[in-house]
Coordinates of C-alpha atoms in Angstrom, one line a residue:
M1 CA -148.7 19.0 -5.0
I2 CA -145.2 18.5 -6.4
A3 CA -142.9 21.1 -4.7
K4 CA -139.5 19.9 -5.7
L5 CA -137.9 17.5 -8.2
K6 CA -134.5 15.9 -7.7
G7 CA -133.1 13.9 -10.6
R8 CA -131.1 14.1 -13.8
L9 CA -131.3 16.7 -16.4
D10 CA -132.5 14.8 -19.5
S11 CA -132.8 17.7 -22.0
T12 CA -133.6 21.4 -22.3
G13 CA -135.6 23.6 -24.7
T14 CA -136.0 27.3 -25.2
D15 CA -138.5 27.5 -22.3
H16 CA -138.5 24.1 -20.6
A17 CA -136.4 21.3 -19.2
I18 CA -137.1 17.6 -18.8
I19 CA -136.0 16.2 -15.5
D20 CA -135.6 12.4 -15.2
V21 CA -136.7 11.2 -11.8
G22 CA -136.4 7.5 -11.4
G23 CA -137.1 6.9 -15.1
V24 CA -140.0 9.3 -15.3
G25 CA -139.5 12.4 -17.4
Y26 CA -141.1 15.6 -16.0
L27 CA -141.6 18.4 -18.4
V28 CA -140.9 21.6 -16.5
G29 CA -141.4 25.1 -17.8
A30 CA -138.6 27.5 -16.8
S31 CA -137.1 31.0 -17.2
S32 CA -134.0 31.3 -19.2
R33 CA -132.2 32.2 -16.0
T34 CA -133.2 28.9 -14.4
L35 CA -132.3 26.9 -17.5
A36 CA -128.8 28.4 -17.5
A37 CA -128.4 27.6 -13.8
L38 CA -129.3 23.9 -14.3
G39 CA -125.9 23.0 -15.8
P40 CA -125.2 20.4 -18.5
V41 CA -127.5 17.6 -19.7
G42 CA -126.9 14.4 -17.8
E43 CA -126.0 16.0 -14.5
A44 CA -127.9 15.8 -11.2
V45 CA -130.3 18.7 -10.7
T46 CA -132.8 19.9 -8.1
V47 CA -135.5 22.3 -9.0
H48 CA -138.2 23.9 -6.9
T49 CA -141.6 23.6 -8.6
E50 CA -145.0 25.2 -8.8
M51 CA -147.9 23.1 -10.1
L52 CA -150.4 25.0 -12.4
V53 CA -153.8 23.3 -12.6
S54 CA -156.4 24.4 -15.1
D55 CA -159.6 22.8 -16.6
D56 CA -157.7 21.1 -19.4
S57 CA -154.1 20.7 -18.2
I58 CA -151.7 20.2 -15.3
R59 CA -148.3 21.9 -15.8
L60 CA -145.1 22.2 -13.7
V61 CA -142.9 25.3 -13.6
G62 CA -139.4 24.9 -12.2
F63 CA -137.0 27.3 -10.5
A64 CA -133.3 27.0 -9.6
R65 CA -133.9 28.9 -6.4
G66 CA -136.7 29.1 -3.9
E67 CA -136.9 32.9 -4.1
E68 CA -137.5 32.8 -7.8
R69 CA -140.5 30.6 -7.2
D70 CA -141.7 33.1 -4.5
W71 CA -141.6 35.9 -7.0
F72 CA -143.4 33.8 -9.6
R73 CA -146.2 33.3 -7.1
L74 CA -146.4 37.0 -6.5
L75 CA -146.3 37.9 -10.2
V76 CA -149.1 35.5 -11.3
G77 CA -151.3 37.0 -8.6
V78 CA -151.3 40.3 -10.5
Q79 CA -154.2 40.7 -13.0
G80 CA -152.9 40.2 -16.5
V81 CA -149.8 38.3 -15.5
G82 CA -149.9 34.7 -16.6
S83 CA -147.2 32.1 -16.2
R84 CA -145.5 33.0 -19.5
V85 CA -145.3 36.6 -18.6
A86 CA -144.1 35.9 -15.1
L87 CA -141.3 33.7 -16.5
A88 CA -140.4 36.4 -19.0
I89 CA -140.0 38.8 -16.2
L90 CA -137.9 36.3 -14.2
S91 CA -135.8 35.8 -17.3
A92 CA -135.1 39.5 -17.7
L93 CA -134.5 40.3 -14.0
E94 CA -132.9 38.6 -11.1
P95 CA -135.0 38.4 -7.9
A96 CA -132.9 41.1 -6.3
E97 CA -133.3 43.4 -9.3
L98 CA -137.0 42.7 -9.4
H99 CA -137.4 43.4 -5.7
R100 CA -135.5 46.7 -6.1
S101 CA -137.5 47.7 -9.2
V102 CA -140.9 47.1 -7.5
A103 CA -139.9 48.7 -4.2
T104 CA -138.6 51.8 -5.9
G105 CA -141.5 52.0 -8.5
D106 CA -139.1 51.5 -11.4
K107 CA -141.8 50.4 -13.9
A108 CA -139.3 50.9 -16.9
M109 CA -137.1 48.2 -15.5
V110 CA -140.0 45.7 -15.2
A111 CA -141.1 46.6 -18.7
R112 CA -137.8 45.3 -20.1
A113 CA -139.3 41.8 -20.1
N114 CA -140.8 40.5 -23.2
G115 CA -144.6 40.9 -23.3
V116 CA -144.7 43.5 -20.5
G117 CA -146.0 46.9 -21.6
P118 CA -145.9 50.2 -19.6
K119 CA -149.4 49.7 -18.3
L120 CA -148.8 46.2 -17.1
A121 CA -145.5 47.1 -15.6
L122 CA -147.2 49.9 -13.7
R123 CA -149.8 47.5 -12.4
I124 CA -147.2 45.1 -11.3
V125 CA -145.3 47.7 -9.4
N126 CA -148.4 49.2 -7.8
E127 CA -149.9 45.9 -6.7
L128 CA -146.7 44.3 -5.3
K129 CA -145.0 47.3 -3.7
D130 CA -146.8 47.0 -0.4
K131 CA -146.3 43.2 -0.3
I132 CA -142.5 43.1 -0.4
G133 CA -141.1 45.7 1.9
A134 CA -138.5 48.3 1.1
A135 CA -135.7 47.9 -1.5
P136 CA -132.6 46.1 -0.3
G137 CA -129.6 48.4 0.3
A138 CA -126.0 47.7 -0.1
S139 CA -126.0 45.3 2.9
G140 CA -129.2 43.7 1.9
A141 CA -131.2 45.1 4.8
L142 CA -134.9 45.8 4.5
A143 CA -136.8 48.4 6.3
G144 CA -137.8 46.8 9.6
G145 CA -134.6 44.8 9.9
G146 CA -135.4 42.0 7.4
V147 CA -133.2 40.7 4.6
A148 CA -134.2 40.4 1.0
P149 CA -135.2 36.8 0.2
S150 CA -132.7 36.6 -2.6
L151 CA -129.9 37.3 -0.2
I152 CA -130.7 34.6 2.3
N153 CA -128.6 31.4 2.2
G154 CA -129.3 27.8 3.0
H155 CA -133.0 27.0 3.6
G156 CA -134.0 30.6 3.9
A157 CA -136.1 30.8 0.8
D158 CA -138.0 27.7 1.6
A159 CA -138.6 28.9 5.2
I160 CA -139.9 32.2 3.9
S161 CA -142.2 30.4 1.5
A162 CA -143.5 28.2 4.4
L163 CA -144.3 31.3 6.5
Q164 CA -146.0 33.0 3.6
N165 CA -148.2 29.9 3.1
L166 CA -149.2 30.4 6.8
G167 CA -150.4 33.9 6.0
F168 CA -147.4 36.1 6.9
R169 CA -146.6 38.9 4.5
P170 CA -143.3 38.6 2.5
A171 CA -141.6 41.3 4.5
E172 CA -142.6 39.8 7.8
A173 CA -141.5 36.3 6.7
S174 CA -138.1 37.6 5.5
S175 CA -137.4 39.5 8.7
A176 CA -138.4 36.5 10.9
V177 CA -136.3 34.0 8.9
A178 CA -133.3 36.3 8.8
A179 CA -133.4 36.6 12.6
A180 CA -133.8 32.9 13.0
E181 CA -130.9 32.2 10.7
E182 CA -128.7 34.6 12.6
E183 CA -129.5 32.8 15.8
L184 CA -129.3 29.2 14.5
G185 CA -126.4 29.6 12.1
E186 CA -125.9 28.3 8.6
G187 CA -126.1 24.6 9.6
A188 CA -129.7 24.9 10.7
T189 CA -132.3 22.4 9.3
L190 CA -135.3 23.7 7.5
D191 CA -137.6 22.4 10.2
A192 CA -135.7 24.2 13.0
L193 CA -135.5 27.4 10.9
V194 CA -139.3 27.4 10.3
R195 CA -140.1 26.7 13.9
L196 CA -137.9 29.5 15.3
A197 CA -139.0 31.9 12.5
L198 CA -142.6 31.3 13.4
R199 CA -142.0 32.1 17.1
K200 CA -140.2 35.3 16.1
A201 CA -142.9 36.3 13.6
S202 CA -145.6 35.8 16.1
K203 CA -144.1 38.1 18.7

């Protein structure tokens, strides 16, 4: 699986970018928000990626931030939400806005995205509400002492993703990584952060 690409931005389109990595051009689908964050053509870029495999194709979707990829994974897990709809939602809403909308049941905010009707927005809110924890307040705190993934710096988003891949719920992973970051400080490596977060999540 390709989890990250680091190279040069070759070109962009309305819904994709081509990343040149060692002379190989990777076509990466992306939200308008990620495309805007990549910067000018020719510059060095790093994108987090999700590989989508079907019977007749293999595609890459890219994200400027790890938390956007985490939300993409949650969204495509909802019945009726494919990759295009998920990217449309991530184009319309920042991860923090999406988190707040789902946590508070604001289906109208989710329905702002192209291709998302009221029924689908309601399904998204209902299916994801229990998976993400409470809405972040002004300080970013979650119920239970966690921190919203979009507000965690450094390697936080990747550490949260690692814990989720090991079976921890998003809210549990966020809380454990936030506690580990507070103890280790901003200079912590991803490996150290994941190890400490695992110990805290398992308590």
